[in-house]
Each structure stands twice: as structure tokens, then as C-alpha cells.
Tab-separated table of C-alpha atoms and ligand atoms in Angstrom:
chain	number	residue	atom	x	y	z
A	1	UNK	CA	-19.605	-34.216	-4.386
A	2	UNK	CA	-21.216	-34.815	-7.792
A	3	UNK	CA	-18.989	-33.046	-10.155
A	4	UNK	CA	-20.465	-34.656	-13.319
A	5	UNK	CA	-16.966	-35.799	-14.126
A	6	UNK	CA	-17.309	-36.744	-17.729
A	7	UNK	CA	-18.794	-33.484	-18.681
A	8	UNK	CA	-16.568	-31.517	-16.605
A	9	UNK	CA	-13.495	-32.961	-18.245
A	10	UNK	CA	-14.812	-32.498	-21.646
A	11	UNK	CA	-15.568	-28.936	-20.834
A	12	UNK	CA	-12.029	-28.500	-19.339
A	13	UNK	CA	-10.406	-29.496	-22.687
A	14	UNK	CA	-12.224	-26.727	-24.351
A	15	UNK	CA	-11.231	-23.960	-22.098
A	16	UNK	CA	-10.142	-20.622	-23.421
A	17	UNK	CA	-8.681	-18.782	-20.350
A	18	UNK	CA	-8.408	-15.160	-21.284
A	19	UNK	CA	-11.292	-12.724	-21.728
A	20	UNK	CA	-11.904	-11.563	-25.273
A	21	UNK	CA	-10.283	-14.714	-26.872
A	22	UNK	CA	-13.674	-16.190	-27.640
A	23	UNK	CA	-14.348	-12.778	-29.485
A	24	UNK	CA	-12.623	-14.552	-32.428
A	25	UNK	CA	-15.334	-17.268	-32.249
A	26	UNK	CA	-17.041	-15.626	-35.155
A	27	UNK	CA	-14.484	-17.088	-37.434
A	28	UNK	CA	-14.498	-20.651	-36.229
A	29	UNK	CA	-18.064	-21.066	-35.221
A	30	UNK	CA	-20.012	-21.601	-38.390
A	31	UNK	CA	-23.236	-22.265	-36.215
A	32	UNK	CA	-23.171	-18.750	-34.710
A	33	UNK	CA	-26.356	-16.801	-35.625
A	34	UNK	CA	-25.866	-13.260	-36.470
A	35	UNK	CA	-28.682	-12.408	-38.987
A	36	UNK	CA	-32.099	-11.458	-37.755
A	37	UNK	CA	-33.654	-13.614	-40.283
A	38	UNK	CA	-31.864	-16.716	-38.905
A	39	UNK	CA	-33.056	-16.342	-35.363
A	40	UNK	CA	-35.507	-18.916	-33.965
A	41	UNK	CA	-38.911	-17.947	-33.014
A	42	UNK	CA	-39.225	-17.239	-29.178
A	43	UNK	CA	-41.654	-16.232	-26.525
A	44	UNK	CA	-40.303	-14.622	-23.510
A	45	UNK	CA	-41.388	-15.595	-20.130
A	46	UNK	CA	-43.788	-12.799	-18.783
A	47	UNK	CA	-42.117	-10.702	-16.301
A	48	UNK	CA	-45.307	-9.690	-14.606
A	49	UNK	CA	-47.009	-12.967	-14.161
A	50	UNK	CA	-46.138	-14.756	-10.793
A	51	UNK	CA	-45.451	-18.403	-10.696
A	52	UNK	CA	-49.087	-18.782	-9.246
A	53	UNK	CA	-50.130	-17.648	-12.713
A	54	UNK	CA	-51.725	-14.416	-11.163
A	55	UNK	CA	-50.994	-11.179	-12.874
A	56	UNK	CA	-48.782	-8.701	-11.140
A	57	UNK	CA	-50.611	-5.261	-11.191
A	58	UNK	CA	-49.280	-3.276	-8.256
A	59	UNK	CA	-45.748	-2.166	-7.043
A	60	UNK	CA	-46.381	-4.061	-3.647
A	61	UNK	CA	-46.951	-7.387	-5.638
A	62	UNK	CA	-43.824	-6.767	-7.632
A	63	UNK	CA	-41.624	-6.024	-4.648
A	64	UNK	CA	-43.012	-8.785	-2.232
A	65	UNK	CA	-43.878	-11.601	-4.657
A	66	UNK	CA	-42.594	-11.396	-8.192
A	67	UNK	CA	-39.095	-9.894	-7.691
A	68	UNK	CA	-38.145	-12.256	-4.896
A	69	UNK	CA	-39.399	-15.128	-7.109
A	70	UNK	CA	-37.334	-13.999	-10.175
A	71	UNK	CA	-34.137	-13.480	-8.046
A	72	UNK	CA	-34.467	-16.901	-6.589
A	73	UNK	CA	-34.672	-18.417	-10.132
A	74	UNK	CA	-31.551	-16.552	-11.260
A	75	UNK	CA	-29.900	-17.763	-8.067
A	76	UNK	CA	-30.817	-21.237	-8.385
A	77	UNK	CA	-30.766	-21.803	-12.173
A	78	UNK	CA	-28.444	-19.320	-13.726
A	79	UNK	CA	-25.752	-17.719	-11.505
A	80	UNK	CA	-25.830	-19.984	-8.452
A	81	UNK	CA	-26.717	-19.016	-4.967
A	82	UNK	CA	-24.176	-18.052	-2.247
A	83	UNK	CA	-24.770	-20.483	0.538
A	84	UNK	CA	-24.721	-19.675	4.183
A	85	UNK	CA	-21.046	-20.278	5.333
A	86	UNK	CA	-20.749	-23.315	7.504
A	87	UNK	CA	-18.702	-21.293	10.002
A	88	UNK	CA	-18.927	-17.616	10.667
A	89	UNK	CA	-16.715	-15.464	8.614
A	90	UNK	CA	-15.015	-12.454	10.217
A	91	UNK	CA	-14.736	-9.389	8.184
A	92	UNK	CA	-12.189	-6.564	8.598
A	93	UNK	CA	-11.914	-3.390	6.660
A	94	UNK	CA	-8.393	-1.945	6.558
A	95	UNK	CA	-7.496	1.362	4.940
A	96	UNK	CA	-3.812	0.335	3.916
A	97	UNK	CA	-2.713	3.520	2.387
A	98	UNK	CA	-4.029	7.106	1.321
A	99	UNK	CA	-2.533	9.355	-1.179
A	100	UNK	CA	-4.071	12.802	-0.869
A	101	UNK	CA	-2.350	14.259	-3.769
A	102	UNK	CA	-3.232	11.721	-6.481
A	103	UNK	CA	-3.132	12.892	-10.051
A	104	UNK	CA	-1.218	16.041	-9.204
A	105	UNK	CA	-3.392	16.745	-6.223
A	106	UNK	CA	-6.718	16.601	-8.222
A	107	UNK	CA	-7.926	13.787	-6.045
A	108	UNK	CA	-7.383	11.355	-3.249
A	109	UNK	CA	-6.697	7.771	-3.613
A	110	UNK	CA	-7.274	5.216	-0.874
A	111	UNK	CA	-6.364	1.676	-1.097
A	112	UNK	CA	-8.556	-0.601	1.031
A	113	UNK	CA	-8.319	-4.129	1.897
A	114	UNK	CA	-11.202	-6.244	2.980
A	115	UNK	CA	-10.114	-9.370	4.868
A	116	UNK	CA	-12.288	-12.280	5.296
A	117	UNK	CA	-11.338	-15.153	7.841
A	118	UNK	CA	-12.663	-18.170	9.661
A	119	UNK	CA	-11.211	-21.540	10.653
A	120	UNK	CA	-11.290	-22.634	7.006
A	121	UNK	CA	-9.131	-19.953	5.696
A	122	UNK	CA	-8.329	-16.447	5.044
A	123	UNK	CA	-8.590	-14.215	1.978
A	124	UNK	CA	-8.725	-10.753	1.163
A	125	UNK	CA	-10.030	-8.277	-1.706
A	126	UNK	CA	-8.942	-4.720	-2.560
A	127	UNK	CA	-11.188	-1.817	-3.115
A	128	UNK	CA	-9.549	1.270	-4.811
A	129	UNK	CA	-11.388	4.497	-3.911
A	130	UNK	CA	-10.685	7.770	-5.678
A	131	UNK	CA	-12.444	10.972	-4.609
A	132	UNK	CA	-11.921	14.466	-6.146
A	133	UNK	CA	-10.270	17.142	-3.971
A	134	UNK	CA	-11.527	20.537	-3.346
A	135	UNK	CA	-15.166	19.561	-3.579
A	136	UNK	CA	-17.798	19.112	-0.877
A	137	UNK	CA	-17.885	15.364	0.243
A	138	UNK	CA	-19.359	12.847	0.316
A	139	UNK	CA	-19.502	12.556	-3.424
A	140	UNK	CA	-21.529	10.278	-5.700
A	141	UNK	CA	-19.296	7.482	-7.323
A	142	UNK	CA	-18.726	4.776	-9.927
A	143	UNK	CA	-17.969	1.382	-8.541
A	144	UNK	CA	-16.283	-0.598	-11.378
A	145	UNK	CA	-16.232	-4.383	-11.508
A	146	UNK	CA	-12.695	-4.434	-13.007
A	147	UNK	CA	-10.502	-6.636	-15.292
A	148	UNK	CA	-7.441	-4.610	-14.271
A	149	UNK	CA	-5.784	-5.751	-11.102
A	150	UNK	CA	-6.317	-3.139	-8.477
A	151	UNK	CA	-2.974	-3.719	-7.093
A	152	UNK	CA	-1.250	-3.108	-10.441
A	153	UNK	CA	0.168	-0.026	-12.048
A	154	UNK	CA	-3.022	0.112	-14.042
A	155	UNK	CA	-4.425	2.379	-11.597
A	156	UNK	CA	-1.534	4.813	-11.332
A	157	UNK	CA	-2.133	8.272	-13.121
A	158	UNK	CA	-0.754	8.111	-16.588
A	159	UNK	CA	2.471	9.876	-17.219
A	160	UNK	CA	1.588	10.734	-20.736
A	161	UNK	CA	-2.164	11.541	-20.811
A	162	UNK	CA	-3.338	14.039	-18.311
A	163	UNK	CA	-6.389	13.113	-16.508
A	164	UNK	CA	-6.272	9.410	-17.429
A	165	UNK	CA	-5.196	6.463	-15.322
A	166	UNK	CA	-2.747	4.332	-17.026
A	167	UNK	CA	-5.279	1.888	-18.017
A	168	UNK	CA	-6.880	4.782	-20.131
A	169	UNK	CA	-9.926	5.562	-17.840
A	170	UNK	CA	-10.815	9.194	-17.624
A	171	UNK	CA	-10.652	9.738	-14.053
A	172	UNK	CA	-9.953	13.451	-14.390
A	173	UNK	CA	-13.135	13.845	-16.142
A	174	UNK	CA	-14.938	11.992	-13.333
A	175	UNK	CA	-13.224	14.217	-10.797
A	176	UNK	CA	-14.537	17.402	-12.872
A	177	UNK	CA	-17.952	16.179	-12.977
A	178	UNK	CA	-18.000	15.697	-9.242
A	179	UNK	CA	-17.641	11.749	-9.068
A	180	UNK	CA	-15.622	9.549	-6.996
A	181	UNK	CA	-14.464	6.253	-8.549
A	182	UNK	CA	-13.909	2.800	-7.076
A	183	UNK	CA	-12.968	-0.413	-8.445
A	184	UNK	CA	-12.937	-4.117	-7.279
A	185	UNK	CA	-10.739	-6.702	-9.245
A	186	UNK	CA	-12.554	-9.847	-10.483
A	187	UNK	CA	-9.800	-12.346	-9.721
A	188	UNK	CA	-9.367	-11.303	-5.987
A	189	UNK	CA	-11.885	-13.844	-4.610
A	190	UNK	CA	-12.184	-16.373	-7.553
A	191	UNK	CA	-10.195	-17.299	-10.570
A	192	UNK	CA	-11.343	-15.754	-14.009
A	193	UNK	CA	-11.903	-19.207	-15.479
A	194	UNK	CA	-12.107	-21.057	-12.146
A	195	UNK	CA	-12.780	-24.750	-12.183
A	196	UNK	CA	-11.497	-26.061	-8.877
A	197	UNK	CA	-12.987	-23.735	-6.183
A	198	UNK	CA	-10.570	-24.887	-3.668
A	199	UNK	CA	-8.349	-21.638	-3.256
A	200	UNK	CA	-10.605	-18.683	-3.245
A	201	UNK	CA	-13.508	-17.419	-1.199
A	202	UNK	CA	-15.600	-20.629	-1.698
A	203	UNK	CA	-13.405	-22.635	0.741
A	204	UNK	CA	-14.407	-20.457	3.524
A	205	UNK	CA	-18.167	-21.540	3.113
A	206	UNK	CA	-17.932	-25.366	2.589
A	207	UNK	CA	-19.395	-27.485	5.321
A	208	UNK	CA	-17.393	-30.592	6.381
A	209	UNK	CA	-17.069	-32.901	3.461
A	210	UNK	CA	-17.903	-30.403	0.652
A	211	UNK	CA	-15.097	-29.323	-1.815
A	212	UNK	CA	-17.036	-28.038	-4.749
A	213	UNK	CA	-20.153	-25.839	-5.372
A	214	UNK	CA	-23.503	-27.867	-5.702
A	215	UNK	CA	-25.285	-27.477	-9.059
A	216	UNK	CA	-27.330	-24.569	-7.602
A	217	UNK	CA	-24.499	-22.858	-5.754
A	218	UNK	CA	-22.337	-20.132	-6.865
A	219	UNK	CA	-20.206	-19.921	-9.859
A	220	UNK	CA	-17.546	-17.394	-10.862
A	221	UNK	CA	-20.184	-14.395	-11.605
A	222	UNK	CA	-21.967	-14.868	-8.419
A	223	UNK	CA	-18.682	-14.819	-6.413
A	224	UNK	CA	-17.748	-11.590	-8.158
A	225	UNK	CA	-21.059	-10.037	-7.408
A	226	UNK	CA	-20.632	-11.088	-3.813
A	227	UNK	CA	-17.316	-9.314	-3.620
A	228	UNK	CA	-18.813	-6.045	-4.980
A	229	UNK	CA	-21.652	-6.276	-2.179
A	230	UNK	CA	-18.766	-6.446	0.362
A	231	UNK	CA	-17.175	-3.431	-1.282
A	232	UNK	CA	-20.567	-1.921	-0.758
A	233	UNK	CA	-20.346	-2.790	2.741
A	234	UNK	CA	-17.235	-0.955	2.990
A	235	UNK	CA	-18.341	2.215	0.915
A	236	UNK	CA	-21.330	2.590	3.495
A	237	UNK	CA	-18.680	3.252	6.067
A	238	UNK	CA	-16.354	5.637	4.039
A	239	UNK	CA	-17.437	9.159	4.718
A	240	UNK	CA	-16.051	10.498	1.373
A	241	UNK	CA	-18.505	8.278	-0.680
A	242	UNK	CA	-22.285	9.107	-0.880
A	243	UNK	CA	-23.265	5.302	-0.503
A	244	UNK	CA	-26.814	6.257	-1.625
A	245	UNK	CA	-25.398	7.364	-5.063
A	246	UNK	CA	-23.259	4.534	-6.160
A	247	UNK	CA	-23.424	3.581	-9.837
A	248	UNK	CA	-22.038	-0.027	-10.383
A	249	UNK	CA	-20.311	-0.551	-13.828
A	250	UNK	CA	-18.753	-3.354	-15.719
A	251	UNK	CA	-17.615	-4.330	-19.288
A	252	UNK	CA	-18.301	-7.680	-20.883
A	253	UNK	CA	-17.869	-10.391	-18.214
A	254	UNK	CA	-17.798	-7.680	-15.591
A	255	UNK	CA	-20.984	-6.154	-17.137
A	256	UNK	CA	-22.705	-9.431	-16.459
A	257	UNK	CA	-21.506	-9.354	-12.909
A	258	UNK	CA	-22.528	-5.738	-12.615
A	259	UNK	CA	-26.169	-6.375	-13.508
A	260	UNK	CA	-26.260	-9.415	-11.180
A	261	UNK	CA	-24.948	-7.460	-8.392
A	262	UNK	CA	-27.385	-4.471	-8.999
A	263	UNK	CA	-30.336	-6.845	-9.302
A	264	UNK	CA	-29.678	-8.505	-5.863
A	265	UNK	CA	-28.233	-5.406	-3.904
A	266	UNK	CA	-30.869	-2.589	-3.545
A	267	UNK	CA	-28.135	-0.416	-2.080
A	268	UNK	CA	-26.761	0.134	-5.559
A	269	UNK	CA	-28.454	3.183	-6.930
A	270	UNK	CA	-27.792	2.819	-10.593
A	271	UNK	CA	-26.369	0.009	-12.883
A	272	UNK	CA	-24.461	0.100	-16.255
A	273	UNK	CA	-23.887	-2.706	-18.333
A	274	UNK	CA	-21.121	-2.251	-21.090
A	275	UNK	CA	-21.489	-4.892	-23.799
A	276	UNK	CA	-22.393	-7.490	-21.253
A	277	UNK	CA	-23.877	-9.807	-23.819
A	278	UNK	CA	-24.624	-13.579	-23.061
A	279	UNK	CA	-25.586	-13.837	-19.324
A	280	UNK	CA	-25.621	-10.024	-19.203
A	281	UNK	CA	-28.296	-7.901	-20.942
A	282	UNK	CA	-28.775	-10.277	-24.025
A	283	UNK	CA	-31.697	-12.438	-24.179
A	284	UNK	CA	-30.943	-16.188	-23.888
A	285	UNK	CA	-33.768	-17.133	-26.283
A	286	UNK	CA	-32.355	-15.358	-29.236
A	287	UNK	CA	-29.363	-17.538	-29.549
A	288	UNK	CA	-27.664	-14.869	-31.283
A	289	UNK	CA	-23.824	-14.372	-31.074
A	290	UNK	CA	-22.546	-16.137	-27.986
A	291	UNK	CA	-25.157	-18.736	-26.710
A	292	UNK	CA	-25.514	-20.475	-23.350
A	293	UNK	CA	-23.687	-23.495	-24.903
A	294	UNK	CA	-20.693	-21.549	-26.201
A	295	UNK	CA	-20.356	-19.792	-22.827
A	296	UNK	CA	-20.440	-22.881	-20.791
A	297	UNK	CA	-18.095	-24.640	-23.090
A	298	UNK	CA	-15.398	-22.113	-22.817
A	299	UNK	CA	-16.144	-20.794	-19.277
A	300	UNK	CA	-17.972	-23.738	-17.476
A	301	UNK	CA	-18.476	-22.232	-14.116
A	302	UNK	CA	-19.136	-18.420	-14.822
A	303	UNK	CA	-22.666	-19.663	-14.088
A	304	UNK	CA	-23.730	-22.429	-11.820
A	305	UNK	CA	-24.033	-26.145	-12.984
A	306	UNK	CA	-27.757	-26.010	-13.081
A	307	UNK	CA	-27.454	-23.553	-16.188
A	308	UNK	CA	-25.791	-26.413	-18.028
A	309	UNK	CA	-29.251	-28.124	-18.023
A	310	UNK	CA	-30.644	-25.346	-20.338
A	311	UNK	CA	-28.092	-25.769	-22.970
A	312	UNK	CA	-29.948	-25.716	-26.488
A	313	UNK	CA	-33.092	-25.698	-24.181
A	314	UNK	CA	-33.114	-21.965	-23.409
A	315	UNK	CA	-36.856	-21.928	-24.071
A	316	UNK	CA	-37.436	-23.998	-20.960
A	317	UNK	CA	-35.848	-21.563	-18.646
A	318	UNK	CA	-38.284	-19.866	-16.428
A	319	UNK	CA	-36.394	-16.542	-16.833
A	320	UNK	CA	-34.731	-14.554	-19.609
A	321	UNK	CA	-32.355	-11.648	-19.139
A	322	UNK	CA	-34.959	-8.846	-19.375
A	323	UNK	CA	-36.167	-10.161	-16.060
A	324	UNK	CA	-32.765	-9.596	-14.562
A	325	UNK	CA	-32.760	-5.968	-15.679
A	326	UNK	CA	-36.299	-5.774	-14.103
A	327	UNK	CA	-35.060	-6.663	-10.827
A	328	UNK	CA	-32.931	-3.533	-10.772
A	329	UNK	CA	-36.141	-1.385	-11.046
A	330	UNK	CA	-37.088	1.223	-10.180
A	331	UNK	CA	-33.319	2.136	-9.912
A	332	UNK	CA	-31.922	3.223	-13.340
A	333	UNK	CA	-30.302	0.848	-15.629
A	334	UNK	CA	-28.086	1.851	-18.676
A	335	UNK	CA	-27.158	-0.752	-21.322
A	336	UNK	CA	-24.287	-0.009	-23.828
A	337	UNK	CA	-23.763	-2.138	-27.064
A	338	UNK	CA	-21.754	-1.527	-30.219
A	339	UNK	CA	-22.323	-2.351	-33.807
A	340	UNK	CA	-19.594	-4.730	-34.443
A	341	UNK	CA	-19.871	-6.336	-31.205
A	342	UNK	CA	-22.242	-9.258	-32.652
A	343	UNK	CA	-20.868	-11.780	-30.083
A	344	UNK	CA	-22.661	-9.876	-27.380
A	345	UNK	CA	-25.892	-9.471	-29.591
A	346	UNK	CA	-26.600	-5.734	-29.350
A	347	UNK	CA	-30.071	-6.118	-30.664
A	348	UNK	CA	-30.752	-8.689	-27.761
A	349	UNK	CA	-29.366	-6.297	-25.268
A	350	UNK	CA	-31.526	-3.571	-26.334
A	351	UNK	CA	-34.594	-5.830	-26.480
A	352	UNK	CA	-33.910	-6.914	-22.858
A	353	UNK	CA	-33.887	-3.361	-21.886
A	354	UNK	CA	-37.011	-2.701	-23.835
A	355	UNK	CA	-39.015	-5.632	-22.276
A	356	UNK	CA	-37.628	-4.819	-18.578
A	357	UNK	CA	-39.264	-1.521	-19.311
A	358	UNK	CA	-42.696	-3.111	-18.360
A	359	UNK	CA	-41.581	-3.246	-14.914
A	360	UNK	CA	-40.246	0.267	-14.623
A	361	UNK	CA	-43.558	1.540	-15.937
A	362	UNK	CA	-45.463	-0.251	-13.463
A	363	UNK	CA	-43.267	1.232	-10.647
A	364	UNK	CA	-44.050	4.764	-12.086
A	365	UNK	CA	-40.660	5.007	-13.865
A	366	UNK	CA	-39.812	5.906	-17.505
A	367	UNK	CA	-38.796	2.784	-19.725
A	368	UNK	CA	-37.858	2.499	-23.320
A	369	UNK	CA	-40.839	3.502	-25.569
A	370	UNK	CA	-39.725	1.902	-28.834
A	371	UNK	CA	-39.069	-1.734	-29.690
A	372	UNK	CA	-36.804	-0.513	-32.420
A	373	UNK	CA	-33.225	-0.033	-31.332
A	374	UNK	CA	-32.047	3.794	-31.457
A	375	UNK	CA	-29.574	4.626	-34.126
A	376	UNK	CA	-25.898	5.144	-33.591
A	377	UNK	CA	-25.353	8.676	-32.106
A	378	UNK	CA	-28.828	8.751	-30.446
A	379	UNK	CA	-28.299	7.821	-26.738
A	380	UNK	CA	-31.182	7.654	-24.622
A	381	UNK	CA	-30.290	9.370	-21.446
A	382	UNK	CA	-33.280	10.883	-20.102
A	383	UNK	CA	-34.968	7.750	-18.913
A	384	UNK	CA	-34.764	5.241	-16.201
A	385	UNK	CA	-33.952	2.555	-18.611
A	386	UNK	CA	-31.061	4.087	-20.684
A	387	UNK	CA	-29.154	2.917	-23.803
A	388	UNK	CA	-26.697	3.600	-26.538
A	389	UNK	CA	-25.132	1.893	-29.421
A	390	UNK	CA	-21.978	3.202	-31.097
A	391	UNK	CA	-19.794	2.225	-33.994
A	392	UNK	CA	-17.060	-0.065	-33.319
A	393	UNK	CA	-16.151	-3.107	-31.296
A	394	UNK	CA	-15.830	-4.555	-27.915
A	395	UNK	CA	-14.306	-1.934	-25.521
A	396	UNK	CA	-15.309	1.043	-23.560
A	397	UNK	CA	-14.262	4.196	-25.140
A	398	UNK	CA	-14.225	7.809	-23.833
A	399	UNK	CA	-17.592	8.270	-25.704
A	400	UNK	CA	-19.024	5.438	-23.630
A	401	UNK	CA	-17.721	6.868	-20.206
A	402	UNK	CA	-19.275	10.294	-21.086
A	403	UNK	CA	-22.509	8.760	-21.743
A	404	UNK	CA	-22.327	6.883	-18.456
A	405	UNK	CA	-21.554	10.103	-16.649
A	406	UNK	CA	-24.483	11.877	-18.554
A	407	UNK	CA	-26.854	9.165	-17.387
A	408	UNK	CA	-25.411	9.413	-13.818
A	409	UNK	CA	-25.857	13.297	-13.890
A	410	UNK	CA	-29.553	12.936	-15.036
A	411	UNK	CA	-30.349	10.801	-12.136
A	412	UNK	CA	-28.046	11.870	-9.430
A	413	UNK	CA	-27.906	15.646	-9.858
A	414	UNK	CA	-31.458	16.539	-10.738
B	1	GCU	C1	-15.585	-13.874	-23.957
B	1	GCU	C2	-16.968	-14.346	-23.575
B	1	GCU	C3	-17.886	-13.192	-23.241
B	1	GCU	C4	-17.387	-12.210	-22.479
B	1	GCU	C5	-16.129	-11.859	-22.920
B	1	GCU	C6	-15.262	-10.668	-22.102
B	1	GCU	O1	-15.650	-13.369	-25.206
B	1	GCU	O2	-17.396	-15.323	-24.416
B	1	GCU	O3	-19.080	-13.662	-22.710
B	1	GCU	O4	-18.286	-11.147	-22.295
B	1	GCU	O5	-15.225	-12.822	-23.039
B	1	GCU	O6	-15.470	-10.755	-20.829
B	1	GCU	O7	-14.576	-10.001	-22.626
């Protein structure tokens, strides 16, 4: 396979393996743009003009022409397409364990395994499902693309903080507000900074003679998105979860994965991206904070190899990230940023949501009205495109979870 060996080994030399490490980049990257006045001029590709040059003016044209066109561009040039497996893959869902008295009886926890098998190998992923007790089921739920291993103690109930999981997440509040909570772990099917693609899910897909994804084939984020879609397959069968009211959520790298999952999979009713930044909600063309070059230097295969061709050539990309958000329309999307998270380009995240709003409005939904970002403490909830920015850095705080639940309440409970 063509692995572009020189570039590959150069990139490998520069890997930073753990999430958040590149957050320190501000200190060592003198060329990072943070000031609005330093940003280049750019023109966004028009979301509502089809490849034919024809303007998209109806919902029908959006759904049948433009959205598929945009998804195909993201697949082939940005995240990488999941190929048809050379040999059929058998999928099995197994409920491994059920705890009906989780968190002192407030909820039920199910540990589910999804097994994938064919002649080329076998691999499984885990889906954790928590549902509140004492309420009518099925319940709406959050599905989190998680950095925490779903098989670790991170998902036990906290012994010291009532209503919290050990990883700090406010499961008790979700229960009180009538939500279930599900999680998938990002490394079940593919490594965090995978460079080999021989051990995980990819190996079940290769035809004879292939041992590495082609330039347009799936990188890490596409593999994470594929896994979440398989979790949706399971949730469609789980009678405790209302699979028509599943909100996907992810932070940072997993926020990127959450948006890409929701853009492709219309079963997902609502999407939340927390500080997803570069390759998430932020616009490529602003080149603010983390850029395409910085991302593929540290994490070469989060995207597909075709994306490398646009390093320092972002203006040649036929898409920008507002078009990814637009592919979620008319389903509600929520973007969360924070003031100090300059690496994720908060302003670029907002602008992306603002420019995606054109499509929401075409589809009769409410988008963001103002090009100006809202102030801290002024979350935009009652809209199909929601947003908040808070003080502080790169994390998901209780304040953020509450806004996500407010947004879900607004859409799921009216
Ligand atoms: C790094 C990476 C970001 C990513 C972040 C994370 O900082 O450069 O793109 O969002 O890790 O996942 O925490």
C-alpha cells in the first residue's frame, strides 16, 4: 500500500500521544494565531450552492443533492470513508451484566458488549447504559463518546460525591431530569493515536493484500464514529432507551467524533460538541489556534490521508466545518466553547454554528441570528442551533452539563 513513507516517518517522530498534551502548544508554537487581527482573509465555501453551481432553494434539494454531496466530500477528503468490508462481518449484542440498584438504587446499569467477527478477526466494543429507576421507560438519553474507559472504575458511582460518577459526571442529575446515559470508549476499536491500523477494527475490513487505509479511507475519528453508530444499532433494540431521543455528546477529540457521527447518522436526534475545535466545530480557514498542519503533525491519522493535502492549503478545501454542522440539520446542534480554550478557537466554533444556521433556516428551523458571539453567561438554548461560552479552560464542568440538559429539555420535552 502507498503509505507515503517519508512523510509518515517524519510525522511519527512528532507524535504526542495523550489527549490534552498539545494544549500546551501555545507556549511552544510561536506561529499560532490567536488575535482576530492576525487572522487571514477567507471566504467560506457556500453551503447552499451545489457542485453543479445551482443554488439550493428547497428542503428537497438540500436532502437529495447538497447534503449527500457535502457528506461525500467530508468522507473522502477529511475524515475518511468506511469501506465495504471484504468479508461480511457478523455482529452480536451481549448484555454482559445488569445492576438494577446502581447509585443506591437510583438507576440501572447495563454493561453491553458488541462483538464483531469475520474470518479476518474478532473485536468487541462496550456500551454502558444507565437508566433512571422509578420512571416510565423508555427514556431519552445522552450517548457520550468517552475518553474514559467504559470498563474501568471511572464509571462506578462516586463514593464521596453523591449523584456523581467517579469521573465526576453528574449522572444523578441526569436521572432526576429523566435522562438515561450511555457511553462508548474511544479506544475500543482503534488506538488514540493509531498509526498501524493492523490490530483494531480496520483489519476486519481489508481485502486481500491491503494492510493500511487508502488515502480516502477511515482514520481514527471515522472509526470512533462508526463505533457510535453500532452503539445506536444496539440502542435501537434496548427497550429502556427511547432511540428517537438520543443526544450524542463528546468533548474535544470526542466532540469532533460526535459531530461527524451525527452528521452521518440521522437516527441521532441531537448533537452536542464540547470544545471540539479543529476538525470539530471550528472553521479550518481561520487557522486560529490548532490548525490542520498542527493536528496532522501530532495526530497524523485522526483524519484520512487525503486531508494532509490541504495542509496550509485550507482555502482549497471544498468544505469548511460549518458544512459539517449543517449536515446535522434539521436536528438540533449545540456548540460549547470556553474563553481560555484558544487552541480550540472559540470564535471559529461560534462562526461555524452561525454559518450552518442558513441551512437550519432553509429547513424551517431556528438558527443563530447574530454573527457576534454571545457573552459569557448568555447561553443560547431556545434555538435549533444552540451555543454557550463560559469562563475557564478545556474541560466539561457541571455548568456545561446543565446547559446540555437544558438544550435537550427544550427539544425533547416540549
Ligand atoms: C489535543 C488536540 C486537540 C484535541 C485535544 C483533546 O489538544 O490537539 O485537537 O481536541 O487534544 O482531545 O483533548
